[in-house]
């Protein structure tokens, strides 16, 4: 009788162990799936401040209605990146649907060449669906030689479908070293573009 009870307990324990292993594998897979699912969710809803990539052909036709918003500019660097990085204008008053130019600058304070990439975001997050960039230094990796300073342009327009009530938009960039992008993701994962060499004009610091 005892042997039968022991056998029953062993069988139940093995079954429980299988269930636990299956649950662990399922949770592990779900964790990996959350990353692409979150990106799709951000693309659809604008939550997370993802901006849009456009071309000059996407500029909306002129409309009779006039609407203006204020765009403010913010700049940050990862603590591991020895660069100075800042916008060249604090804010712009822009007309919805028209093309505008803004500019940032970056300077490498270190004694060696460094490659980095800027990760953009927009606040409020919903505005990201309507913030369209035609040209941006964040489309490519940027390499600065020791002591080099570089101007970094942004060309953008805001879709006239921007919801009412959004009157101030903040465009922010954070520069990360090439090997230290958030989440360990490859650089191309942040905007759908494969990393290419920078073609921006270069100016060395005096």
PDB file of C-alpha atoms in Angstrom:
ATOM      1  CA  UNK A   1       0.000   0.000   0.000  1.00  0.00           C
ATOM      2  CA  UNK A   2       2.860   2.309   0.942  1.00  0.00           C
ATOM      3  CA  UNK A   3       4.637   1.603  -2.339  1.00  0.00           C
ATOM      4  CA  UNK A   4       1.484   2.493  -4.268  1.00  0.00           C
ATOM      5  CA  UNK A   5       1.132   5.791  -2.369  1.00  0.00           C
ATOM      6  CA  UNK A   6       4.784   6.644  -3.031  1.00  0.00           C
ATOM      7  CA  UNK A   7       4.369   5.876  -6.726  1.00  0.00           C
ATOM      8  CA  UNK A   8       1.278   8.132  -6.858  1.00  0.00           C
ATOM      9  CA  UNK A   9       3.157  10.972  -5.180  1.00  0.00           C
ATOM     10  CA  UNK A  10       6.128  10.609  -7.565  1.00  0.00           C
ATOM     11  CA  UNK A  11       3.756  10.677 -10.549  1.00  0.00           C
ATOM     12  CA  UNK A  12       2.015  13.808  -9.230  1.00  0.00           C
ATOM     13  CA  UNK A  13       5.387  15.483  -8.560  1.00  0.00           C
ATOM     14  CA  UNK A  14       6.603  14.742 -12.096  1.00  0.00           C
ATOM     15  CA  UNK A  15       3.393  16.126 -13.543  1.00  0.00           C
ATOM     16  CA  UNK A  16       3.708  19.287 -11.435  1.00  0.00           C
ATOM     17  CA  UNK A  17       7.351  19.698 -12.520  1.00  0.00           C
ATOM     18  CA  UNK A  18       6.333  19.458 -16.193  1.00  0.00           C
ATOM     19  CA  UNK A  19       3.659  22.114 -15.689  1.00  0.00           C
ATOM     20  CA  UNK A  20       6.143  24.417 -13.963  1.00  0.00           C
ATOM     21  CA  UNK A  21       8.699  23.968 -16.751  1.00  0.00           C
ATOM     22  CA  UNK A  22       6.076  24.691 -19.400  1.00  0.00           C
ATOM     23  CA  UNK A  23       4.929  27.784 -17.499  1.00  0.00           C
ATOM     24  CA  UNK A  24       8.536  29.025 -17.237  1.00  0.00           C
ATOM     25  CA  UNK A  25       9.145  28.564 -20.975  1.00  0.00           C
ATOM     26  CA  UNK A  26       5.849  30.308 -21.788  1.00  0.00           C
ATOM     27  CA  UNK A  27       6.673  33.281 -19.557  1.00  0.00           C
ATOM     28  CA  UNK A  28      10.168  33.541 -21.061  1.00  0.00           C
ATOM     29  CA  UNK A  29       8.743  33.592 -24.593  1.00  0.00           C
ATOM     30  CA  UNK A  30       6.080  36.118 -23.631  1.00  0.00           C
ATOM     31  CA  UNK A  31       8.780  38.426 -22.270  1.00  0.00           C
ATOM     32  CA  UNK A  32      10.576  38.392 -25.626  1.00  0.00           C
ATOM     33  CA  UNK A  33       7.317  38.932 -27.491  1.00  0.00           C
ATOM     34  CA  UNK A  34       6.523  42.036 -25.429  1.00  0.00           C
ATOM     35  CA  UNK A  35       9.288  44.069 -27.117  1.00  0.00           C
ATOM     36  CA  UNK A  36       7.974  43.898 -30.719  1.00  0.00           C
ATOM     37  CA  UNK A  37       4.381  44.077 -29.467  1.00  0.00           C
ATOM     38  CA  UNK A  38       5.201  47.256 -27.544  1.00  0.00           C
ATOM     39  CA  UNK A  39       6.802  48.792 -30.646  1.00  0.00           C
ATOM     40  CA  UNK A  40       3.705  48.025 -32.720  1.00  0.00           C
ATOM     41  CA  UNK A  41       1.506  49.478 -29.964  1.00  0.00           C
ATOM     42  CA  UNK A  42       3.633  52.664 -29.913  1.00  0.00           C
ATOM     43  CA  UNK A  43       3.455  52.976 -33.708  1.00  0.00           C
ATOM     44  CA  UNK A  44      -0.342  52.682 -33.684  1.00  0.00           C
ATOM     45  CA  UNK A  45      -1.131  54.864 -30.659  1.00  0.00           C
ATOM     46  CA  UNK A  46       1.778  57.306 -30.565  1.00  0.00           C
ATOM     47  CA  UNK A  47       2.400  56.402 -26.921  1.00  0.00           C
ATOM     48  CA  UNK A  48       6.105  56.449 -26.212  1.00  0.00           C
ATOM     49  CA  UNK A  49       6.697  59.495 -28.395  1.00  0.00           C
ATOM     50  CA  UNK A  50       7.749  57.705 -31.586  1.00  0.00           C
ATOM     51  CA  UNK A  51       8.146  60.214 -34.431  1.00  0.00           C
ATOM     52  CA  UNK A  52       7.341  59.538 -38.083  1.00  0.00           C
ATOM     53  CA  UNK A  53       9.651  59.442 -41.110  1.00  0.00           C
ATOM     54  CA  UNK A  54       8.402  61.263 -44.215  1.00  0.00           C
ATOM     55  CA  UNK A  55       9.524  62.692 -47.559  1.00  0.00           C
ATOM     56  CA  UNK A  56       8.907  66.062 -49.197  1.00  0.00           C
ATOM     57  CA  UNK A  57       6.126  64.399 -51.207  1.00  0.00           C
ATOM     58  CA  UNK A  58       4.249  63.816 -47.937  1.00  0.00           C
ATOM     59  CA  UNK A  59       3.901  67.549 -47.214  1.00  0.00           C
ATOM     60  CA  UNK A  60       0.192  68.368 -46.994  1.00  0.00           C
ATOM     61  CA  UNK A  61      -1.417  70.739 -49.484  1.00  0.00           C
ATOM     62  CA  UNK A  62      -1.948  74.286 -48.247  1.00  0.00           C
ATOM     63  CA  UNK A  63      -5.133  74.717 -46.234  1.00  0.00           C
ATOM     64  CA  UNK A  64      -7.171  77.833 -45.531  1.00  0.00           C
ATOM     65  CA  UNK A  65      -7.199  77.159 -41.786  1.00  0.00           C
ATOM     66  CA  UNK A  66      -4.240  78.507 -39.822  1.00  0.00           C
ATOM     67  CA  UNK A  67      -3.021  76.787 -36.711  1.00  0.00           C
ATOM     68  CA  UNK A  68       0.219  77.405 -34.860  1.00  0.00           C
ATOM     69  CA  UNK A  69       2.007  75.385 -32.178  1.00  0.00           C
ATOM     70  CA  UNK A  70       5.206  75.849 -30.222  1.00  0.00           C
ATOM     71  CA  UNK A  71       7.964  73.256 -30.648  1.00  0.00           C
ATOM     72  CA  UNK A  72      10.607  73.194 -27.907  1.00  0.00           C
ATOM     73  CA  UNK A  73      13.904  71.344 -28.252  1.00  0.00           C
ATOM     74  CA  UNK A  74      15.655  69.179 -25.684  1.00  0.00           C
ATOM     75  CA  UNK A  75      19.006  67.342 -25.725  1.00  0.00           C
ATOM     76  CA  UNK A  76      20.513  64.652 -23.498  1.00  0.00           C
ATOM     77  CA  UNK A  77      23.517  62.318 -23.524  1.00  0.00           C
ATOM     78  CA  UNK A  78      24.120  58.965 -21.911  1.00  0.00           C
ATOM     79  CA  UNK A  79      26.488  59.323 -18.906  1.00  0.00           C
ATOM     80  CA  UNK A  80      28.965  57.035 -20.689  1.00  0.00           C
ATOM     81  CA  UNK A  81      29.219  59.368 -23.712  1.00  0.00           C
ATOM     82  CA  UNK A  82      31.753  62.228 -23.342  1.00  0.00           C
ATOM     83  CA  UNK A  83      29.967  64.551 -25.776  1.00  0.00           C
ATOM     84  CA  UNK A  84      28.480  68.020 -25.468  1.00  0.00           C
ATOM     85  CA  UNK A  85      25.072  68.052 -27.148  1.00  0.00           C
ATOM     86  CA  UNK A  86      22.508  70.864 -27.278  1.00  0.00           C
ATOM     87  CA  UNK A  87      19.863  72.465 -29.526  1.00  0.00           C
ATOM     88  CA  UNK A  88      20.832  75.653 -31.372  1.00  0.00           C
ATOM     89  CA  UNK A  89      17.355  77.065 -30.734  1.00  0.00           C
ATOM     90  CA  UNK A  90      15.255  76.624 -27.600  1.00  0.00           C
ATOM     91  CA  UNK A  91      11.901  76.792 -29.369  1.00  0.00           C
ATOM     92  CA  UNK A  92      10.152  77.599 -32.651  1.00  0.00           C
ATOM     93  CA  UNK A  93       6.636  78.799 -33.370  1.00  0.00           C
ATOM     94  CA  UNK A  94       5.528  76.691 -36.317  1.00  0.00           C
ATOM     95  CA  UNK A  95       2.520  76.634 -38.603  1.00  0.00           C
ATOM     96  CA  UNK A  96       0.873  73.238 -38.930  1.00  0.00           C
ATOM     97  CA  UNK A  97       1.555  71.596 -42.301  1.00  0.00           C
ATOM     98  CA  UNK A  98       4.610  73.709 -43.208  1.00  0.00           C
ATOM     99  CA  UNK A  99       8.242  72.601 -43.425  1.00  0.00           C
ATOM    100  CA  UNK A 100      10.745  73.891 -40.838  1.00  0.00           C
ATOM    101  CA  UNK A 101      14.458  73.572 -40.154  1.00  0.00           C
ATOM    102  CA  UNK A 102      16.024  73.212 -36.730  1.00  0.00           C
ATOM    103  CA  UNK A 103      19.535  72.346 -35.669  1.00  0.00           C
ATOM    104  CA  UNK A 104      21.499  70.746 -32.836  1.00  0.00           C
ATOM    105  CA  UNK A 105      25.240  70.584 -32.294  1.00  0.00           C
ATOM    106  CA  UNK A 106      27.449  67.885 -30.807  1.00  0.00           C
ATOM    107  CA  UNK A 107      31.099  68.018 -29.749  1.00  0.00           C
ATOM    108  CA  UNK A 108      33.364  65.138 -28.775  1.00  0.00           C
ATOM    109  CA  UNK A 109      35.305  66.047 -25.603  1.00  0.00           C
ATOM    110  CA  UNK A 110      37.321  62.829 -25.587  1.00  0.00           C
ATOM    111  CA  UNK A 111      40.789  62.115 -26.997  1.00  0.00           C
ATOM    112  CA  UNK A 112      39.536  59.431 -29.403  1.00  0.00           C
ATOM    113  CA  UNK A 113      36.948  58.897 -32.142  1.00  0.00           C
ATOM    114  CA  UNK A 114      33.474  57.868 -30.956  1.00  0.00           C
ATOM    115  CA  UNK A 115      30.410  56.632 -32.844  1.00  0.00           C
ATOM    116  CA  UNK A 116      27.006  57.270 -31.274  1.00  0.00           C
ATOM    117  CA  UNK A 117      23.340  57.323 -32.219  1.00  0.00           C
ATOM    118  CA  UNK A 118      20.523  59.643 -31.188  1.00  0.00           C
ATOM    119  CA  UNK A 119      17.236  58.150 -30.002  1.00  0.00           C
ATOM    120  CA  UNK A 120      14.321  60.588 -30.511  1.00  0.00           C
ATOM    121  CA  UNK A 121      11.127  61.085 -28.564  1.00  0.00           C
ATOM    122  CA  UNK A 122       8.248  63.560 -28.576  1.00  0.00           C
ATOM    123  CA  UNK A 123       6.060  64.806 -25.749  1.00  0.00           C
ATOM    124  CA  UNK A 124       3.163  64.541 -25.393  1.00  0.00           C
ATOM    125  CA  UNK A 125       3.468  60.999 -26.743  1.00  0.00           C
ATOM    126  CA  UNK A 126       0.326  61.273 -28.857  1.00  0.00           C
ATOM    127  CA  UNK A 127       1.958  64.063 -30.888  1.00  0.00           C
ATOM    128  CA  UNK A 128       4.530  61.581 -32.199  1.00  0.00           C
ATOM    129  CA  UNK A 129       1.982  60.274 -34.705  1.00  0.00           C
ATOM    130  CA  UNK A 130       1.817  63.734 -36.309  1.00  0.00           C
ATOM    131  CA  UNK A 131       5.468  64.839 -36.030  1.00  0.00           C
ATOM    132  CA  UNK A 132       7.081  64.060 -39.400  1.00  0.00           C
ATOM    133  CA  UNK A 133      10.820  64.296 -40.047  1.00  0.00           C
ATOM    134  CA  UNK A 134      12.172  64.520 -43.591  1.00  0.00           C
ATOM    135  CA  UNK A 135      15.805  64.896 -42.549  1.00  0.00           C
ATOM    136  CA  UNK A 136      17.364  64.036 -39.210  1.00  0.00           C
ATOM    137  CA  UNK A 137      20.768  63.172 -37.780  1.00  0.00           C
ATOM    138  CA  UNK A 138      18.988  60.405 -35.867  1.00  0.00           C
ATOM    139  CA  UNK A 139      18.510  58.478 -39.139  1.00  0.00           C
ATOM    140  CA  UNK A 140      22.189  57.489 -39.081  1.00  0.00           C
ATOM    141  CA  UNK A 141      25.007  56.780 -36.682  1.00  0.00           C
ATOM    142  CA  UNK A 142      27.225  59.803 -36.045  1.00  0.00           C
ATOM    143  CA  UNK A 143      31.007  59.547 -35.719  1.00  0.00           C
ATOM    144  CA  UNK A 144      33.018  62.405 -34.212  1.00  0.00           C
ATOM    145  CA  UNK A 145      36.799  62.514 -34.110  1.00  0.00           C
ATOM    146  CA  UNK A 146      38.579  63.647 -30.953  1.00  0.00           C
ATOM    147  CA  UNK A 147      37.725  67.312 -30.336  1.00  0.00           C
ATOM    148  CA  UNK A 148      35.391  67.479 -33.343  1.00  0.00           C
ATOM    149  CA  UNK A 149      32.238  69.602 -33.323  1.00  0.00           C
ATOM    150  CA  UNK A 150      29.385  68.957 -35.742  1.00  0.00           C
ATOM    151  CA  UNK A 151      26.109  70.666 -36.614  1.00  0.00           C
ATOM    152  CA  UNK A 152      23.135  68.309 -36.796  1.00  0.00           C
ATOM    153  CA  UNK A 153      20.069  69.461 -38.772  1.00  0.00           C
ATOM    154  CA  UNK A 154      16.452  68.391 -38.459  1.00  0.00           C
ATOM    155  CA  UNK A 155      13.833  69.114 -41.135  1.00  0.00           C
ATOM    156  CA  UNK A 156      10.246  68.505 -40.023  1.00  0.00           C
ATOM    157  CA  UNK A 157       6.573  69.316 -40.414  1.00  0.00           C
ATOM    158  CA  UNK A 158       3.519  68.661 -38.267  1.00  0.00           C
ATOM    159  CA  UNK A 159       0.496  66.932 -39.751  1.00  0.00           C
ATOM    160  CA  UNK A 160      -2.647  69.137 -39.818  1.00  0.00           C
ATOM    161  CA  UNK A 161      -4.509  66.219 -38.223  1.00  0.00           C
ATOM    162  CA  UNK A 162      -2.760  66.968 -34.914  1.00  0.00           C
ATOM    163  CA  UNK A 163      -5.526  66.728 -32.268  1.00  0.00           C
ATOM    164  CA  UNK A 164      -6.926  69.947 -30.858  1.00  0.00           C
ATOM    165  CA  UNK A 165      -5.580  70.863 -27.443  1.00  0.00           C
ATOM    166  CA  UNK A 166      -1.953  70.071 -28.267  1.00  0.00           C
ATOM    167  CA  UNK A 167      -0.311  73.494 -28.424  1.00  0.00           C
ATOM    168  CA  UNK A 168       3.219  72.716 -27.205  1.00  0.00           C
ATOM    169  CA  UNK A 169       5.367  69.830 -28.488  1.00  0.00           C
ATOM    170  CA  UNK A 170       8.796  68.913 -27.143  1.00  0.00           C
ATOM    171  CA  UNK A 171      11.255  67.204 -29.477  1.00  0.00           C
ATOM    172  CA  UNK A 172      13.939  65.439 -27.476  1.00  0.00           C
ATOM    173  CA  UNK A 173      17.032  63.428 -28.409  1.00  0.00           C
ATOM    174  CA  UNK A 174      19.323  61.304 -26.273  1.00  0.00           C
ATOM    175  CA  UNK A 175      22.700  60.285 -27.686  1.00  0.00           C
ATOM    176  CA  UNK A 176      24.000  56.832 -26.729  1.00  0.00           C
ATOM    177  CA  UNK A 177      27.355  55.215 -27.531  1.00  0.00           C
ATOM    178  CA  UNK A 178      27.038  52.786 -30.427  1.00  0.00           C
ATOM    179  CA  UNK A 179      27.376  49.774 -28.127  1.00  0.00           C
ATOM    180  CA  UNK A 180      25.066  51.059 -25.377  1.00  0.00           C
ATOM    181  CA  UNK A 181      21.673  51.657 -26.984  1.00  0.00           C
ATOM    182  CA  UNK A 182      18.676  51.118 -24.662  1.00  0.00           C
ATOM    183  CA  UNK A 183      17.817  47.475 -24.093  1.00  0.00           C
ATOM    184  CA  UNK A 184      20.897  46.322 -25.985  1.00  0.00           C
ATOM    185  CA  UNK A 185      18.941  46.569 -29.236  1.00  0.00           C
ATOM    186  CA  UNK A 186      20.849  47.194 -32.479  1.00  0.00           C
ATOM    187  CA  UNK A 187      20.841  50.777 -33.708  1.00  0.00           C
ATOM    188  CA  UNK A 188      18.575  49.995 -36.655  1.00  0.00           C
ATOM    189  CA  UNK A 189      15.790  48.869 -34.313  1.00  0.00           C
ATOM    190  CA  UNK A 190      14.992  52.418 -33.227  1.00  0.00           C
ATOM    191  CA  UNK A 191      13.748  53.858 -36.488  1.00  0.00           C
ATOM    192  CA  UNK A 192      13.640  51.078 -39.050  1.00  0.00           C
ATOM    193  CA  UNK A 193      16.770  52.252 -40.886  1.00  0.00           C
ATOM    194  CA  UNK A 194      19.966  50.277 -41.183  1.00  0.00           C
ATOM    195  CA  UNK A 195      22.998  52.132 -39.765  1.00  0.00           C
ATOM    196  CA  UNK A 196      24.914  53.999 -42.439  1.00  0.00           C
ATOM    197  CA  UNK A 197      27.823  56.359 -42.336  1.00  0.00           C
ATOM    198  CA  UNK A 198      27.023  59.998 -41.566  1.00  0.00           C
ATOM    199  CA  UNK A 199      26.953  62.399 -44.498  1.00  0.00           C
ATOM    200  CA  UNK A 200      26.582  65.545 -42.394  1.00  0.00           C
ATOM    201  CA  UNK A 201      29.166  68.333 -42.845  1.00  0.00           C
ATOM    202  CA  UNK A 202      32.055  68.139 -40.393  1.00  0.00           C
ATOM    203  CA  UNK A 203      33.777  71.008 -38.616  1.00  0.00           C
ATOM    204  CA  UNK A 204      36.652  70.569 -36.190  1.00  0.00           C
ATOM    205  CA  UNK A 205      36.808  72.685 -33.079  1.00  0.00           C
ATOM    206  CA  UNK A 206      39.485  75.395 -33.146  1.00  0.00           C
TER     207      UNK A 206
END
